[in-house]
Amino acid sequence: MTTAFSENPISHRQELAGDIHRPVFHFLPPNNWMNDPNGLCYFRGRYHLFYQKNPFGPLWGFMHWGHASSPDLIHWQDHPIALAPEDSAGDGLGVFSGCIVDDNGTPTAIYTGVKSIIDTPILAARARDSSLDEWEKIPQNPIIAEKPEGVNSMDFRDPYVWRQDNRWQMVVGAGMSDNDSAVLLYESDDLFSWRYLGPLLKQRSIESVTMWECPNFFPLDDKFVLLVSLYPNTQGIYYYTGNYDGRVFTPESQGYFDSDGILYAPQVRRFPDGRTILFGWLREQRSDEAIEEAGWAGVLSLPRELALDQHGRLVSRPVREYQQLRMPSPKTDHLSLNPGERLILPITGRQVEVGLSVRRGEGSFELGVAASPDETEFTLIGCDPQDGTVLLDTTHSSLSGNVQTGVQMLSLVETDGEEMRLHVLLDGSVIEVWVNETLSLSGRIYPTMADAENLFLRAGNSKVQSLELFAWEMDSIWDF
Ligand code: FRU
């Protein structure tokens, strides 16, 4: 079922390589549109990543499952399209999001089929080869034909399946006719016939949210975590952590994961080495016209290892494997800045990692990245060690009128330690910021000027006594 549009991915990658907004160490497809990561799994020594893909153009539509695999979560190889819509299979209008589980050695995809906009059955497909290139949609499809009562006709999708007490369980995202959002729980002995057990969680926590998309439900330390994506999808990812007895989930704490809805529709899996890893979709922040001109849209976050911290927050850090992309000879410095002082950093470029450590209580400062020499374009990461806040300000990141910009903020709490350690990863239009390897912000920036490549530091109104700087240029994950 490999089709013409998946031919020669490397030449598509080469054609787009000159685009300054295109990331080179975050996964994205050869060209055209991508959104959610799907079907994350580890099989015979390789990580496999599937993703929502429109093979026909750079805007959303006619969804397929694209496919890539990696030996190390960082370097990827393109595979042919794995799943394509077929009328006869009950997914003629699209193969929407889902997951993959290992059914006695056979990777099995459980996903949303789009038959019509109000008919979104849950379907399954089984891998037929060890590269996961060939898939067979099973004859028993659909495995869930009807949505339960009370679910809005267009709001039922994104199955997430796991093994629980010697049986299979599944959650599906939903929007309800009483205006609540819900995650619906199912159970099965054989993966193909399912019993509906009722909502795992059902709430109207935020007025403007009409459904929870892409639920993920997984154990982490001694808790269970439920992640939901707040639809309409400008509202980001929300998490609940709590206890689960195999039937009832009792949330204890909750909050936003990451920031302003730029990171969305993540998928989480626990891999054989015990790490629980999340990939998310980093949404474009530019107009459809700008996307059509670019010829591509969508990119994944760096894979992030999840943990619960001492406050019960869901936190993440990029998997250690990305550090192999740091080029030799980092720039390191021990700096102090007088009030208002500005310093150009001895590193430039659009593929950089900057680490900055400072003690709590020091004066505030800003790190500027992707700055043009005349400073008409720049992106700021502001750090206030006194109140423990970090800002990502993209207001001046682009002179183009076709991009959305904004200010995002995160705050440490009192007991988060004596230090603030910032990690800023810039990769073309992607910017990811971590503080203390726990809390994160994600952004997209589109400078128009080819020389918007400078980095600078600027002190606020008081002195910054002591600032440790580490800065690396970052390598590409592609060979060409
Ligand atoms: C989330 C989402 C999913 C759906 C898929 C379609 O971004 O809307 O709910 O399955 O994208 O591409």
XYZ file of N, CA and C in Angstrom, residues 150-245:
288
model
N -24.759 9.731 25.337
C -24.352 10.967 26.008
C -23.098 11.586 25.417
N -22.470 10.908 24.422
C -21.270 11.455 23.785
C -21.709 12.223 22.534
N -21.207 13.427 22.364
C -21.554 14.216 21.172
C -21.114 13.497 19.910
N -21.909 13.700 18.843
C -21.681 12.891 17.645
C -20.286 13.070 17.051
N -19.687 14.249 17.208
C -18.381 14.460 16.559
C -17.210 14.374 17.539
N -17.489 13.926 18.776
C -16.465 14.053 19.818
C -16.083 12.722 20.465
N -15.629 11.797 19.671
C -15.256 10.481 20.203
C -14.039 10.008 19.427
N -12.871 10.010 20.059
C -11.669 9.591 19.311
C -10.451 9.399 20.223
N -9.394 8.871 19.608
C -8.048 8.781 20.169
C -7.885 7.720 21.259
N -8.044 6.438 20.889
C -7.890 5.360 21.859
C -6.449 5.235 22.358
N -6.320 4.952 23.653
C -5.009 4.723 24.272
C -5.144 3.447 25.088
N -4.344 2.442 24.759
C -4.533 1.089 25.300
C -3.322 0.700 26.144
N -3.567 -0.009 27.232
C -2.469 -0.530 28.061
C -2.911 -1.835 28.701
N -1.935 -2.527 29.258
C -2.169 -3.807 29.914
C -2.399 -3.524 31.396
N -3.463 -4.066 31.970
C -3.786 -3.802 33.374
C -4.299 -5.096 33.988
N -3.602 -5.611 35.001
C -4.050 -6.805 35.730
C -4.475 -7.922 34.777
N -3.590 -8.271 33.853
C -3.849 -9.383 32.915
C -5.014 -9.184 31.959
N -5.381 -7.942 31.729
C -6.345 -7.695 30.665
C -5.964 -6.385 29.986
N -6.655 -6.090 28.919
C -6.392 -4.830 28.220
C -7.361 -3.775 28.720
N -6.886 -2.558 28.835
C -7.798 -1.448 29.080
C -7.534 -0.351 28.056
N -8.558 0.446 27.843
C -8.463 1.503 26.829
C -9.179 2.744 27.352
N -8.615 3.924 27.087
C -9.393 5.143 27.273
C -9.585 5.806 25.919
N -10.718 6.485 25.779
C -11.030 7.207 24.540
C -11.444 8.627 24.939
N -10.988 9.620 24.183
C -11.335 11.019 24.468
C -12.748 11.322 23.996
N -13.456 12.193 24.757
C -14.848 12.471 24.400
C -15.289 13.858 24.846
N -16.342 14.334 24.163
C -17.080 15.529 24.595
C -18.529 15.090 24.782
N -19.156 15.530 25.872
C -20.463 14.988 26.241
C -21.581 15.999 25.957
N -22.801 15.466 25.810
C -23.932 16.344 25.489
C -24.284 17.274 26.657
N -23.845 16.943 27.877
C -24.087 17.878 28.992
C -22.951 18.907 29.113
N -22.123 19.002 28.054
C -21.015 19.970 27.954
C -19.780 19.608 28.782
N -19.804 18.495 29.483
C -18.574 18.032 30.129
C -17.618 17.471 29.072
N -16.344 17.408 29.432
C -15.385 16.617 28.666
C -15.169 15.332 29.442
N -14.779 14.280 28.742
C -14.640 13.000 29.443
C -13.567 12.136 28.795
N -13.074 11.209 29.625
C -12.214 10.135 29.150
C -12.968 8.856 29.483
N -13.258 8.051 28.458
C -14.129 6.886 28.630
C -13.279 5.625 28.747
N -13.665 4.756 29.679
C -12.854 3.574 29.991
C -13.493 2.306 29.428
N -12.662 1.488 28.792
C -13.094 0.201 28.232
C -12.159 -0.901 28.716
N -12.627 -2.127 28.545
C -11.818 -3.269 28.970
C -12.007 -4.430 27.990
N -10.950 -5.238 27.831
C -11.033 -6.354 26.882
C -10.100 -7.489 27.301
N -10.461 -8.708 26.965
C -9.560 -9.833 27.224
C -8.674 -10.113 26.023
N -9.176 -9.815 24.825
C -8.454 -10.252 23.625
C -8.023 -9.101 22.715
N -8.264 -7.879 23.116
C -7.909 -6.683 22.353
C -8.933 -6.355 21.261
N -9.859 -7.260 20.980
C -10.755 -7.024 19.843
C -12.222 -6.869 20.229
N -12.616 -7.492 21.366
C -13.995 -7.212 21.795
C -13.937 -6.476 23.136
N -14.630 -5.361 23.209
C -14.454 -4.411 24.305
C -15.756 -4.183 25.066
N -15.637 -4.045 26.398
C -16.780 -3.681 27.247
C -16.589 -2.234 27.698
N -17.652 -1.464 27.646
C -17.598 -0.082 28.132
C -17.836 -0.072 29.634
N -16.923 0.551 30.388
C -17.044 0.561 31.847
C -17.552 1.896 32.399
N -17.651 2.919 31.529
C -18.089 4.244 32.003
C -16.937 5.233 31.953
N -17.201 6.489 32.322
C -16.127 7.488 32.265
C -15.055 7.226 33.327
N -13.810 7.349 32.930
C -12.715 7.308 33.909
C -12.681 8.649 34.644
N -12.951 9.716 33.896
C -13.062 11.056 34.478
C -13.957 11.870 33.555
N -14.776 12.714 34.144
C -15.733 13.512 33.367
C -15.888 14.830 34.103
N -15.642 15.940 33.428
C -15.626 17.241 34.112
C -15.875 18.365 33.137
N -16.284 19.499 33.675
C -16.250 20.724 32.873
C -15.324 21.696 33.593
N -14.016 21.435 33.480
C -13.083 22.214 34.287
C -12.867 23.598 33.683
N -12.903 23.694 32.358
C -12.630 24.983 31.709
C -13.764 25.228 30.726
N -14.404 26.358 30.850
C -15.644 26.645 30.119
C -15.516 26.449 28.603
N -14.407 26.940 28.029
C -14.315 26.941 26.571
C -13.903 25.591 25.987
N -13.600 24.627 26.847
C -13.159 23.318 26.341
C -14.381 22.466 26.033
N -14.448 21.922 24.803
C -15.626 21.132 24.435
C -15.353 19.635 24.465
N -14.081 19.253 24.386
C -13.780 17.821 24.557
C -12.331 17.627 24.969
N -12.044 16.435 25.502
C -10.667 16.055 25.788
C -10.193 15.144 24.664
N -9.160 15.585 23.960
C -8.573 14.763 22.904
C -7.362 14.019 23.466
N -6.948 13.024 22.717
C -5.681 12.332 22.952
C -5.390 12.022 24.418
N -6.283 11.294 25.100
C -5.953 10.927 26.480
C -4.769 9.969 26.518
N -3.964 10.102 27.564
C -2.900 9.137 27.876
C -3.102 8.804 29.340
N -3.030 7.525 29.692
C -3.232 7.129 31.097
C -2.176 6.087 31.424
N -1.325 6.401 32.392
C -0.154 5.525 32.591
C 0.352 5.637 34.021
N 0.981 4.558 34.519
C 1.581 4.624 35.853
C 2.891 5.399 35.815
N 3.143 6.141 36.874
C 4.411 6.864 36.997
C 4.732 6.893 38.488
N 5.913 6.397 38.844
C 6.232 6.158 40.255
C 5.078 5.341 40.862
N 4.533 5.770 41.980
C 3.453 4.944 42.540
C 2.074 5.545 42.267
N 2.002 6.429 41.271
C 0.722 7.063 40.921
C 0.317 6.698 39.502
N -0.878 7.104 39.134
C -1.295 7.081 37.732
C -1.460 8.520 37.257
N -1.140 8.738 35.994
C -1.259 10.077 35.417
C -2.227 10.014 34.244
N -3.165 10.950 34.215
C -4.047 11.123 33.065
C -3.684 12.443 32.405
N -3.354 12.365 31.106
C -3.082 13.589 30.346
C -4.207 13.762 29.351
N -4.717 14.961 29.229
C -5.722 15.228 28.189
C -5.324 16.496 27.442
N -5.707 16.560 26.180
C -5.449 17.754 25.382
C -6.755 18.518 25.254
N -6.693 19.793 25.562
C -7.910 20.604 25.701
C -8.316 21.156 24.340
N -9.454 20.676 23.854
C -9.934 21.050 22.525
C -11.024 22.094 22.657
N -11.137 23.130 21.893
C -10.316 23.484 20.741
C -8.850 23.710 21.132
N -7.994 23.368 20.180
C -6.619 23.084 20.557
C -5.684 24.279 20.667
N -6.183 25.347 21.267
C -5.234 26.389 21.616
C -4.989 26.353 23.111
N -5.509 25.349 23.780
C -5.553 25.441 25.235
C -4.634 24.466 25.960
N -3.885 23.697 25.202
C -2.803 22.962 25.811
C -3.166 21.633 26.443
N -2.239 21.191 27.274
C -2.294 19.850 27.850
C -2.527 19.989 29.351
N -3.452 19.202 29.865
C -3.770 19.241 31.283
C -3.517 17.855 31.869
N -3.035 17.801 33.113
C -2.799 16.486 33.708
C -3.481 16.354 35.056
N -3.798 15.116 35.371
C -4.298 14.737 36.693
C -3.395 13.616 37.172
N -2.959 13.670 38.424
C -2.242 12.524 38.985
C -3.036 12.018 40.177
N -3.000 10.723 40.391
C -3.777 10.180 41.502
C -3.631 8.678 41.597
N -4.606 8.047 42.200
C -4.561 6.596 42.408
C -5.565 5.918 41.502
N -5.195 4.704 41.081
C -6.062 3.929 40.195
C -6.090 2.497 40.696
N -7.305 1.976 40.898
C -7.398 0.610 41.440
C -7.758 -0.399 40.351
